[in-house]
Short mmCIF file of C-alpha atoms in Angstrom, two decimals:
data_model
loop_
_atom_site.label_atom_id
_atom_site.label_comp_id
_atom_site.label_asym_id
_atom_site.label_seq_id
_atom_site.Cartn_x
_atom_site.Cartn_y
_atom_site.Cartn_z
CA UNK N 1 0.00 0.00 0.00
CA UNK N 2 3.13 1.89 0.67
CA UNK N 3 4.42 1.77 -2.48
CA UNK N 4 1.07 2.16 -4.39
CA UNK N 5 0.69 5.87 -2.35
CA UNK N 6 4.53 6.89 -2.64
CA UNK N 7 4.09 6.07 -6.95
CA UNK N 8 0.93 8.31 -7.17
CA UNK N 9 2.41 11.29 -5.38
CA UNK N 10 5.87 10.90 -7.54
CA UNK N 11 3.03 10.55 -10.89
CA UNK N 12 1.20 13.49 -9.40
CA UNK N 13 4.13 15.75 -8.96
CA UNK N 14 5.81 15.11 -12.02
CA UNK N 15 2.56 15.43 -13.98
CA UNK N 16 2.67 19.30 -11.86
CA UNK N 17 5.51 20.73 -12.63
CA UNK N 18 5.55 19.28 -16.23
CA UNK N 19 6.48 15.84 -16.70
CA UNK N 20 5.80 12.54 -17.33
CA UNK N 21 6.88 9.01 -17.02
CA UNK N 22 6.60 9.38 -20.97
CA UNK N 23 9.13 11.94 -20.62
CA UNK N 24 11.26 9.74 -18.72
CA UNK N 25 10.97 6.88 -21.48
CA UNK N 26 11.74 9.96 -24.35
CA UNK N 27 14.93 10.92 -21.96
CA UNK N 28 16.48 7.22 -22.46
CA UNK N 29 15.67 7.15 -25.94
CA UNK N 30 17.59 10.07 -26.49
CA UNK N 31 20.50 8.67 -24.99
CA UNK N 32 20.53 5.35 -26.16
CA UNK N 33 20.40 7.39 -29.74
CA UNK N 34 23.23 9.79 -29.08
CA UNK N 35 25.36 7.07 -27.30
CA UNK N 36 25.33 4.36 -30.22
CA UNK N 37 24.84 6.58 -32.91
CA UNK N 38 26.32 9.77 -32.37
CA UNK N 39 27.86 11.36 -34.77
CA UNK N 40 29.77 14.35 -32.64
CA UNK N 41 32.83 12.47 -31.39
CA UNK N 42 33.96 11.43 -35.50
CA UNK N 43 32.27 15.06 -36.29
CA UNK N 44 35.28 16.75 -34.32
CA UNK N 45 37.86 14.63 -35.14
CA UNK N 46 37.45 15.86 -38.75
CA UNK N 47 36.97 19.61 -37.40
CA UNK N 48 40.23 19.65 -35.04
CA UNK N 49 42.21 17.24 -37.43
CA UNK N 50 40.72 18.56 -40.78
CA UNK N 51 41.37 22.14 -40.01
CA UNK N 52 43.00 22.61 -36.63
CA UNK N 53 42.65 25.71 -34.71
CA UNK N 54 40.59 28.66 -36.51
CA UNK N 55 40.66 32.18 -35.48
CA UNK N 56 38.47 34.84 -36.73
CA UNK N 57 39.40 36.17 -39.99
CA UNK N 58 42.07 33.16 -40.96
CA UNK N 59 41.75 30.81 -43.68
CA UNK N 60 40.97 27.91 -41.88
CA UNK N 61 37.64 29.75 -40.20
CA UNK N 62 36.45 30.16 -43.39
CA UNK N 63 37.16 26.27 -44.08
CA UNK N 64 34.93 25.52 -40.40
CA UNK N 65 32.32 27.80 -41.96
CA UNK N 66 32.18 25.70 -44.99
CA UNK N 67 32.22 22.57 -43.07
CA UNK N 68 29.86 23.70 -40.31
CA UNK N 69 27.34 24.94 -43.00
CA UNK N 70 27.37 20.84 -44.65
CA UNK N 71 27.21 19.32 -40.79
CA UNK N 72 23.93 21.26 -40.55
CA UNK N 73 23.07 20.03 -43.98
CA UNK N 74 23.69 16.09 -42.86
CA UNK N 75 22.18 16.65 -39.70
CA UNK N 76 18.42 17.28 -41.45
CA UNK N 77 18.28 20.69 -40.59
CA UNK N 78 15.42 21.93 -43.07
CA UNK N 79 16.79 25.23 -43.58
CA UNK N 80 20.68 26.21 -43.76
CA UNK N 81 22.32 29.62 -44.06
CA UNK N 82 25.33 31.95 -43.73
CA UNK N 83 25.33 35.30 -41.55
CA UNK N 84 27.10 38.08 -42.71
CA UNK N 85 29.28 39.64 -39.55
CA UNK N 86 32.36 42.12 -39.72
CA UNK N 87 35.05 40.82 -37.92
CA UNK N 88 38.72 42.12 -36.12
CA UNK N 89 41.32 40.36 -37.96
CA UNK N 90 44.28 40.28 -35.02
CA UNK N 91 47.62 38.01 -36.61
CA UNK N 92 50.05 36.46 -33.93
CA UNK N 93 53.48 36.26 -36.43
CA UNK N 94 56.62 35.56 -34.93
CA UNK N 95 57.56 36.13 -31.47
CA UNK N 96 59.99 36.07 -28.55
CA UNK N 97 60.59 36.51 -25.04
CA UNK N 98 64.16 36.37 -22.85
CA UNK N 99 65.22 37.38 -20.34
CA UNK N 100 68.68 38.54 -18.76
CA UNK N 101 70.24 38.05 -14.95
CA UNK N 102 73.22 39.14 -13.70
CA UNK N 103 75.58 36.33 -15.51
CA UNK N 104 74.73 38.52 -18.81
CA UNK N 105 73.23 35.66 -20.81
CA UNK N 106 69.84 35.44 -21.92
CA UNK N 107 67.39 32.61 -21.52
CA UNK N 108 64.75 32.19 -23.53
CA UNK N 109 60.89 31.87 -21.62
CA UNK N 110 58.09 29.85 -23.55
CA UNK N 111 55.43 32.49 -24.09
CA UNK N 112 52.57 33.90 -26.29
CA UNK N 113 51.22 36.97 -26.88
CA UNK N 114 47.69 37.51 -25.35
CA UNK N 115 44.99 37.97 -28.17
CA UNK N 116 44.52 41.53 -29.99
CA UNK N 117 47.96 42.68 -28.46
CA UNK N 118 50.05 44.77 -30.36
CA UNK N 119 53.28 43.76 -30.81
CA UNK N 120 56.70 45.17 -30.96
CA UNK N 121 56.71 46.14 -35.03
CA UNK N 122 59.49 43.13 -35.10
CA UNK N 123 62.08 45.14 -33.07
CA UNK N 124 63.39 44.21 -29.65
CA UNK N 125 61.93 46.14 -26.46
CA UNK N 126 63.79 45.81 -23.21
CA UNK N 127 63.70 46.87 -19.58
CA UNK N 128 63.79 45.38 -16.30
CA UNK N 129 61.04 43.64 -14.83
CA UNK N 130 59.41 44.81 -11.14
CA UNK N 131 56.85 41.86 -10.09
CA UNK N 132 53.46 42.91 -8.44
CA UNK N 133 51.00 40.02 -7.14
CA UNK N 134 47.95 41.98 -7.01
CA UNK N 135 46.13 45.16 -8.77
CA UNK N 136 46.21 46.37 -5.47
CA UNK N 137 49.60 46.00 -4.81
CA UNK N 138 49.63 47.75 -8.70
CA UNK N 139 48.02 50.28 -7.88
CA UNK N 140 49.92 51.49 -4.90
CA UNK N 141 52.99 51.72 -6.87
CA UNK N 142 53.84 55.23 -8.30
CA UNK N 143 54.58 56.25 -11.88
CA UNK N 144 58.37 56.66 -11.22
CA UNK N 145 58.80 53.23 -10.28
CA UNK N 146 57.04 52.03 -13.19
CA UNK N 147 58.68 53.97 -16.10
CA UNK N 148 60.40 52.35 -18.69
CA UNK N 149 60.28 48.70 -16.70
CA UNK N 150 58.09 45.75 -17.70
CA UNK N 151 55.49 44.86 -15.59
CA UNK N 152 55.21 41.40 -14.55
CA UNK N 153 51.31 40.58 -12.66
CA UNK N 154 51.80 37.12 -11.31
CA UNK N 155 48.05 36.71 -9.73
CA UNK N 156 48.27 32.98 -9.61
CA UNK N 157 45.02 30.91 -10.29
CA UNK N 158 43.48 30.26 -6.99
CA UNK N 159 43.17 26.47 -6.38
CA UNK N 160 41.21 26.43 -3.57
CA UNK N 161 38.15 27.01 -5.60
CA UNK N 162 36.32 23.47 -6.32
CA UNK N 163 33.90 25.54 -9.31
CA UNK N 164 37.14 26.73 -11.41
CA UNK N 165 35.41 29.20 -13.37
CA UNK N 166 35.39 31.26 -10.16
CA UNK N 167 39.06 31.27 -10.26
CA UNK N 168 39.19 32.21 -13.88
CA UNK N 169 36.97 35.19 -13.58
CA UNK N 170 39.04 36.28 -10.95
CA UNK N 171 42.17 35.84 -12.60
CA UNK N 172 40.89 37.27 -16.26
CA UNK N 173 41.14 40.57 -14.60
CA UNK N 174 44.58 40.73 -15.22
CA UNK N 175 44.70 39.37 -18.59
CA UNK N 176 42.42 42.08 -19.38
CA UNK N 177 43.51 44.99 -18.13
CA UNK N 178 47.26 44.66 -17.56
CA UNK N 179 48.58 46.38 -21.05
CA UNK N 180 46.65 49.59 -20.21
CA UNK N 181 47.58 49.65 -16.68
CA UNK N 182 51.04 49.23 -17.14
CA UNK N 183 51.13 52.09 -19.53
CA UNK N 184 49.19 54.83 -18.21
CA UNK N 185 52.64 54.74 -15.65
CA UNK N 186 54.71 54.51 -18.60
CA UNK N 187 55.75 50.73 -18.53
CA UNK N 188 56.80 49.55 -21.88
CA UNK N 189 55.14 46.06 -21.55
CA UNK N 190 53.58 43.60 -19.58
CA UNK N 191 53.99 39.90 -18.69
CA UNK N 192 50.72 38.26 -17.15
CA UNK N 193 50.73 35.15 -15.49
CA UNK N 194 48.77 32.23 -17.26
CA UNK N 195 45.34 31.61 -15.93
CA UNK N 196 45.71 28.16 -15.41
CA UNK N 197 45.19 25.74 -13.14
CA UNK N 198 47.75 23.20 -14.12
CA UNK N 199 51.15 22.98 -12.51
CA UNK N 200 53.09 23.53 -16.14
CA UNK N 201 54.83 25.72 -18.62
CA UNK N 202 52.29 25.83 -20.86
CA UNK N 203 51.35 29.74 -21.74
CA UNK N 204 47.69 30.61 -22.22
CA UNK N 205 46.24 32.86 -24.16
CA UNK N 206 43.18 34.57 -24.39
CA UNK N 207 42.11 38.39 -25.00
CA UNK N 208 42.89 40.96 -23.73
CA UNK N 209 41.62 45.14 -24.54
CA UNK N 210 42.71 48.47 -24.29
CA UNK N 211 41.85 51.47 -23.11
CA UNK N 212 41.68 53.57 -26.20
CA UNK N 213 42.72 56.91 -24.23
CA UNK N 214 46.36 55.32 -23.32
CA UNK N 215 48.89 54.09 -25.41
CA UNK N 216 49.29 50.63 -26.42
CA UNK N 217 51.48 48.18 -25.21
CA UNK N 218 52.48 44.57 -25.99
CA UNK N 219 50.77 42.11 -23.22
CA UNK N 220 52.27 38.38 -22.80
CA UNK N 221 51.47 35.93 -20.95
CA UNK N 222 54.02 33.04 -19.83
CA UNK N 223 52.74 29.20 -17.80
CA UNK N 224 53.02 28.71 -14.48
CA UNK N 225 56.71 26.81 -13.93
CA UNK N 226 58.04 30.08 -15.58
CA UNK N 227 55.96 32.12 -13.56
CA UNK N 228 57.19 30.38 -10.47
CA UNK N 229 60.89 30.63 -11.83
CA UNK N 230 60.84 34.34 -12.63
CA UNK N 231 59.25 35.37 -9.13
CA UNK N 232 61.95 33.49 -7.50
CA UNK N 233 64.62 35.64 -9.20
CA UNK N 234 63.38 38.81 -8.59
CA UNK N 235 63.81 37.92 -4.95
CA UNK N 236 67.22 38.03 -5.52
CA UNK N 237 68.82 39.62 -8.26
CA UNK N 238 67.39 42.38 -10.72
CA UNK N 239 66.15 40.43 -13.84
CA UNK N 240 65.96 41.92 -17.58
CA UNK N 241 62.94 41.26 -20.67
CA UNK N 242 63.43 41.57 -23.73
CA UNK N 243 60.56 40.75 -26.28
CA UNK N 244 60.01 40.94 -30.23
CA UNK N 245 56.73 40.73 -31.88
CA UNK N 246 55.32 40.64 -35.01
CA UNK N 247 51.59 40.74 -33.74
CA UNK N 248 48.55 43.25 -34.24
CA UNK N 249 45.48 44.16 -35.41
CA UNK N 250 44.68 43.74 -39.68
CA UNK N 251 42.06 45.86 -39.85
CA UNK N 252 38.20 43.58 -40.12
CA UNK N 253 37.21 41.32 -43.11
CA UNK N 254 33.42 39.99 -43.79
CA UNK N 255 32.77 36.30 -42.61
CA UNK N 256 29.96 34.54 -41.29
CA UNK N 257 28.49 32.77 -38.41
CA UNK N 258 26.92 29.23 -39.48
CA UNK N 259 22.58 28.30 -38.37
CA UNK N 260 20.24 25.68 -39.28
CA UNK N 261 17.14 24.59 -37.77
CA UNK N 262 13.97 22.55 -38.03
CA UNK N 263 10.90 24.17 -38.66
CA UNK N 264 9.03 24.45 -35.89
CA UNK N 265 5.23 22.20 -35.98
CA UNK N 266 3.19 24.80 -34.02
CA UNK N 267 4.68 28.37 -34.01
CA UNK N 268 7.86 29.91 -35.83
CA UNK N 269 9.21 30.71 -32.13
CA UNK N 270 12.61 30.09 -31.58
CA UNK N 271 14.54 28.03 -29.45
CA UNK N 272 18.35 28.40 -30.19
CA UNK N 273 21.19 25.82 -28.93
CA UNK N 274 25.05 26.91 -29.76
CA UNK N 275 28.59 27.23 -29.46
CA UNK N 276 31.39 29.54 -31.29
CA UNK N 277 32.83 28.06 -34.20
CA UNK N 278 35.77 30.15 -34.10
CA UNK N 279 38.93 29.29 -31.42
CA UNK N 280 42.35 30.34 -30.73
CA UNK N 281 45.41 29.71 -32.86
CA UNK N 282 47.05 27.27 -31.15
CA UNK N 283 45.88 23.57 -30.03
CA UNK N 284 43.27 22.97 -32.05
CA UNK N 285 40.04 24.41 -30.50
CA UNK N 286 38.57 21.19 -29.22
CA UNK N 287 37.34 21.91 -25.82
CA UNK N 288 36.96 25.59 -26.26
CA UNK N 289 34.64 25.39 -28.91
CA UNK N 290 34.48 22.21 -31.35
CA UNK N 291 32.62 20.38 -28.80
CA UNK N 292 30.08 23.05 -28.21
CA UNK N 293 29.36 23.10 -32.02
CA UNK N 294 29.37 19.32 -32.71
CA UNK N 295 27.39 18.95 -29.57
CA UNK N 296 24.45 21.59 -31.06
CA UNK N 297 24.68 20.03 -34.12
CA UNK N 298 23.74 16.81 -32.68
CA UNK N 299 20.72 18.45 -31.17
CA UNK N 300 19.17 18.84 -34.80
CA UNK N 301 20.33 15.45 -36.05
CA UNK N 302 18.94 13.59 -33.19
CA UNK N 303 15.20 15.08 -33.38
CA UNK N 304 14.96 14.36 -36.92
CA UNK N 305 16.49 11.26 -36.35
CA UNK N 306 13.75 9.87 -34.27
CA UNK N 307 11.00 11.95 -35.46
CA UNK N 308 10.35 14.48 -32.42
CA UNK N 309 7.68 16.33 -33.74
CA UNK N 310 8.76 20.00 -32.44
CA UNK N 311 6.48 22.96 -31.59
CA UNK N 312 8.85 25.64 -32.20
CA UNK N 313 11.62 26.39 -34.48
CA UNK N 314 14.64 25.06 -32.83
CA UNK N 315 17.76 26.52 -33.97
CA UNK N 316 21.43 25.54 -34.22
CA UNK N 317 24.20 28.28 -34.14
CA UNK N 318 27.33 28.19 -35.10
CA UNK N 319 28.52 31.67 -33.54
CA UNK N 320 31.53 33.78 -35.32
CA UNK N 321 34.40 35.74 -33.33
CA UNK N 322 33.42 35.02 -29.86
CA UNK N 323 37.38 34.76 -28.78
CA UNK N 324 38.21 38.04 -29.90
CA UNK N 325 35.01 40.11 -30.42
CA UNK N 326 32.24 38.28 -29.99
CA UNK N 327 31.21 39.66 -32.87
CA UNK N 328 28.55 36.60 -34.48
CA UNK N 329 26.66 37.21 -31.43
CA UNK N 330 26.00 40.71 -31.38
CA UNK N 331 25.15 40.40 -34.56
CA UNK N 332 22.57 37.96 -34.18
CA UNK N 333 21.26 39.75 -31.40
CA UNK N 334 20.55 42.68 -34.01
CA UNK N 335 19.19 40.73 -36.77
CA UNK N 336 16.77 38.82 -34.63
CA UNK N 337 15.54 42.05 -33.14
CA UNK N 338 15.75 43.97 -36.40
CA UNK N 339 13.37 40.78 -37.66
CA UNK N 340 11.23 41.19 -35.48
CA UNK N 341 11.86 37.36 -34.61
CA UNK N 342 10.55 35.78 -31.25
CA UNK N 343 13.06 33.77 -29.52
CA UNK N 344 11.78 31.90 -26.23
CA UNK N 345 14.86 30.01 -25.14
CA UNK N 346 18.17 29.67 -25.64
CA UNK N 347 21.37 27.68 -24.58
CA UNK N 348 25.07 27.51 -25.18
CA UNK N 349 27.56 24.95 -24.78
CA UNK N 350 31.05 26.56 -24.09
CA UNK N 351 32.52 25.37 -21.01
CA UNK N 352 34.29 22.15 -22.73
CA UNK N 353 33.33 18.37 -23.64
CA UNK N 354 33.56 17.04 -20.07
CA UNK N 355 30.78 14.72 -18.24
CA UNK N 356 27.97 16.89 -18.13
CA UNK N 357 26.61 18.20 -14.45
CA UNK N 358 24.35 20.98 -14.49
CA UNK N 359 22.42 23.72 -16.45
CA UNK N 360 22.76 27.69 -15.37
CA UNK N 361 19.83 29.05 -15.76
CA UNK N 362 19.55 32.99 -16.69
CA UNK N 363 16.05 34.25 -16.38
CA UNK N 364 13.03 35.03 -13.92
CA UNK N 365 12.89 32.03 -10.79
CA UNK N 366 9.15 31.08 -12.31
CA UNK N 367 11.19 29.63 -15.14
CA UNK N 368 14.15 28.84 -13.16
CA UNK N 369 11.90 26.68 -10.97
CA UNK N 370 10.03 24.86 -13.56
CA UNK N 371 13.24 23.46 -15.40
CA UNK N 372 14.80 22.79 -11.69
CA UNK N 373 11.86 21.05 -10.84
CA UNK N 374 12.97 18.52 -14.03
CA UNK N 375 16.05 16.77 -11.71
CA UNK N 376 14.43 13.91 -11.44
CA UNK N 377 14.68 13.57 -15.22
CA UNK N 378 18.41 14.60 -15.17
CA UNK N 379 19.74 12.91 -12.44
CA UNK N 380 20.33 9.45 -14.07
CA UNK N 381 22.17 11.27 -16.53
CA UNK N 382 24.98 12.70 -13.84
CA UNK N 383 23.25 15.89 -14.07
CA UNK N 384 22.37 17.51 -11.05
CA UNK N 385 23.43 21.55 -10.54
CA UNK N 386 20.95 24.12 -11.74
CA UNK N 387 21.86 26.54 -9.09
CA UNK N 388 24.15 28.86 -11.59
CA UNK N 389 22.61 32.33 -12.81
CA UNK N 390 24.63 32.82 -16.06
CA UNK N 391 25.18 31.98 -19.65
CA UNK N 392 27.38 32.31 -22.60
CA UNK N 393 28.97 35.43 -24.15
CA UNK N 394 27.15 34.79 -27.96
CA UNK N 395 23.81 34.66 -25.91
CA UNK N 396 24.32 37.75 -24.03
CA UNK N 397 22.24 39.92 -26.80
CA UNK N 398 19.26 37.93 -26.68
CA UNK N 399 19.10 37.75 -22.83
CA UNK N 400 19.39 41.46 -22.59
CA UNK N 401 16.24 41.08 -25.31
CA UNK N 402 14.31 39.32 -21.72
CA UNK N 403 15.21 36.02 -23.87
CA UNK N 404 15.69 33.55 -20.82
CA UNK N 405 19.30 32.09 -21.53
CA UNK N 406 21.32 29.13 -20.36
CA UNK N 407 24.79 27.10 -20.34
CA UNK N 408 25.46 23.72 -20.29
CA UNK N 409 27.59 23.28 -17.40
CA UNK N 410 29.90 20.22 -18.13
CA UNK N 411 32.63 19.25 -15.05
CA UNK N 412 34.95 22.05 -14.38
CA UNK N 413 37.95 20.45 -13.37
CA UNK N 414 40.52 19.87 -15.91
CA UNK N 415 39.10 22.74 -18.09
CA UNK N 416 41.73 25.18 -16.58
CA UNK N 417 44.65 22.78 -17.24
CA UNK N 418 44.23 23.51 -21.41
CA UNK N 419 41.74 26.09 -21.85
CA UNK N 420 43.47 28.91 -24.59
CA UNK N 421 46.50 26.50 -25.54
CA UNK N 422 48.30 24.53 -27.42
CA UNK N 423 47.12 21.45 -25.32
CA UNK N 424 43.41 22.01 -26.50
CA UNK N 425 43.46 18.89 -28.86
CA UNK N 426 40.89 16.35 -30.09
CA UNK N 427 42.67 13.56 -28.15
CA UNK N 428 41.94 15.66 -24.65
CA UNK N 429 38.31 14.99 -25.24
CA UNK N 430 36.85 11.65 -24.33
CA UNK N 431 33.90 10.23 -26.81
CA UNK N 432 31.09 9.44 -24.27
CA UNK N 433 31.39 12.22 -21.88
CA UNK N 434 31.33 14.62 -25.43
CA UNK N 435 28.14 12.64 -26.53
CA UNK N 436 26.47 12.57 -22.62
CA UNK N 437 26.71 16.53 -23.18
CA UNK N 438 24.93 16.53 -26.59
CA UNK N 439 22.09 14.18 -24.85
CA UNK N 440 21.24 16.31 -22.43
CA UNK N 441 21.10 19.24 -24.42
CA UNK N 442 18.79 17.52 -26.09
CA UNK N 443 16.75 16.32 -23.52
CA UNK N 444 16.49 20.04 -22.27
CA UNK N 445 15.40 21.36 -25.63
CA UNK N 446 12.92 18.38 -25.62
CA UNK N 447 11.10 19.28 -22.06
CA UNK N 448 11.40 23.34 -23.35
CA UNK N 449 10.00 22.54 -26.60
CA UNK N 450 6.81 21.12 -25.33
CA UNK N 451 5.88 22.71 -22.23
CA UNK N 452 6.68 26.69 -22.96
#
């Protein structure tokens, strides 16, 4: 009797809040779809091995635009097309960092120049380095001091935080805003500690902006051993840098972002799922974003696949220039107002391949509360967090629209270790925790699709 009472008040408050056991049943089939038959894991081995690492306004993005626009194609979407978007075209070229002690030889330090830097015009630059470990600490230090020296910010990445992305948002500050702070005292560059949470020498890069009333200055950024290494000889000994870069700003060039979707049964309202096609130039983009765009891809090709019937117009995009610009969102943003378009959801996946664990929800706590109230349904899945309140970058337009946003939020550990490197590669991403993200996308634009 027991048992009989506890199942009708489990029926009863699924059947509430917007769910069914027939929900559960869709859920597995979904999985059992995505798990065998898949196609994301092969999809980014040909994006990452194919083409490699794509930044906004190189050749190879224009080869992922091409190739994203015939995934969509395969995938069933109904409808397939380019969008036109004006992007910064920012070149890395050849460059170089050493530095000098008091022996008078000079050691090279692995490095790379932080995205949209300016670089050197290819001749060397040189002064000694002073060492600061805080803004703070920056900030207390006056202009004299800081004249004609290079400015080394060695914030490390706090480790003590078990949700990383915590960390990083700490730590971007300095990425961000070190070349402009280090010249309005007159420093001639700046060196900025990696934000990464792995104990290597692997430099990470990642963008960085200026304040256009102060001059411009080369920012660098150099991986953790180094980091460690250089702090330990300022301690003791005054310590010389002297960098050459090629890098800068080209000027913009047309390209596109990438979007497909499947008519929508019901309405023409619009549910959008995405990532950024574009990545960094080095590694080859495979956390940060190929798996966000083979994952929304999969979206498409598993409704059609076993014939959801969808309400609305769900949407895959492929988003240009979020690295450097985040250009393909904005723009979207603008052409889905300028159309007039009604948009009632939307997600993106750009936190990495990992084993899925939560959704972040963006938007009032009525509609917070009815997708949280769909654990049950997530839980066998590993997913179980729905406690964040943000969402991706590309999104950010339609959410200041009063579109109710989300991110997938896949496990956060190891993300830190090769996020914005040459370590970003296909083999760092592991097939069924890649395809366990793409299912519950899926399952989330499933339980959105029919009850809002």
């Amino acid at each position: 009797m027991k048992k009989i009472v506890a199942t009708s008040l489990l029926l009863f408050g699924m059947a509430v809040f917007g769910q069914t056991k027939d929900d559960s049943i869709q859920f597995r089939k979904i999985s059992t779809e995505i798990l065998n038959n898949g196609k994301g894991y092969t999809e980014l081995r040909e994006l990452t091995k194919n083409i490699g690492h794509r930044l906004s306004g190189s050749e190879a993005y224009e080869k992922s635009v091409k190739w994203a626009e015939q995934k969509l194609r395969d995938a069933g979407a109904d409808k397939v097309w380019l969008q036109e978007v004006m992007i910064p075209v920012w070149v890395r070229g050849k460059e170089s960092l050493h530095i000098q002690t008091g022996n008078g030889k000079w050691k090279k330090i692995k490095m790379l120049s932080l995205g949209n830097s300016e670089g050197t015009g290819g001749k060397d630059i040189s002064g000694d380095i002073i060492m600061v470990k805080s803004l703070e600490e920056y900030d207390k230090l006056p202009a004299e001091k800081v004249k004609d020296k290079i400015v080394f910010f060695n914030y490390p990445f706090n480790q003590g935080n078990v949700q990383t992305f915590i960390s990083y948002r700490e730590a971007g500050a300095y990425r961000r805003t070190a070349a402009s702070l280090t010249a309005k005292k007159g420093g001639r560059f700046t060196i900025v500690r990696s934000l990464s949470s792995a104990f290597d020498d692997v430099p990470h890069t990642g963008n960085m902006r200026y304040d256009e009333n102060i001059p411009k200055v080369p920012a660098v950024t150099i991986g953790n051993t180094s980091a460690d290494e250089l702090e330990a000889l300022l301690k003791s000994q005054k310590v010389t840098a002297k960098l050459n870069s090629n890098c800068g700003m080209k000027g913009e060039k047309l390209s596109h972002s990438v979007i497909g979707e499947i008519t929508g049964k019901k309405d023409q309202n619009i549910i959008v799922v995405g990532g950024h096609l574009d990545s960094w130039d080095v590694g080859e983009g495979a956390h940060d974003d190929g798996a966000g765009i083979v994952q929304s891809i999969e979206v498409l090709r598993t409704f059609k696949k076993l014939g959801i019937q969808n309400n609305h117009t769900i949407r895959a995009v492929c988003f240009a220039n979020e690295e450097n610009g985040t250009k393909g969102g904005k723009q979207y943003g603008k052409i889905a107002k300028e159309n007039n378009e009604k948009h009632i959801f939307a997600i993106e996946t750009d936190a990495g391949g990992f084993s899925p664990r939560g959704i972040s929800l963006e938007m009032n706590e009525s509609q917070r509360n009815q997708i949280k109230s769909w654990v049950t349904l997530f839980l066998p899945y590993g997913v179980y967090n729905f406690e964040g309140k943000y969402s991706g970058s590309d999104i950010a337009p339609l959410h200041e629209m009063g579109v109710p946003t989300a991110e997938l939020v896949p496990d956060p550990q190891r993300y830190f270790d090769i996020h914005h490197t040459e370590e970003d590669t296909f083999e760092k991403v592991n097939r069924r925790e890649l395809l366990l993200g793409s299912a519950v996308m899926t399952q989330l634009i499933y339980m959105i699709d029919k009850n809002w």
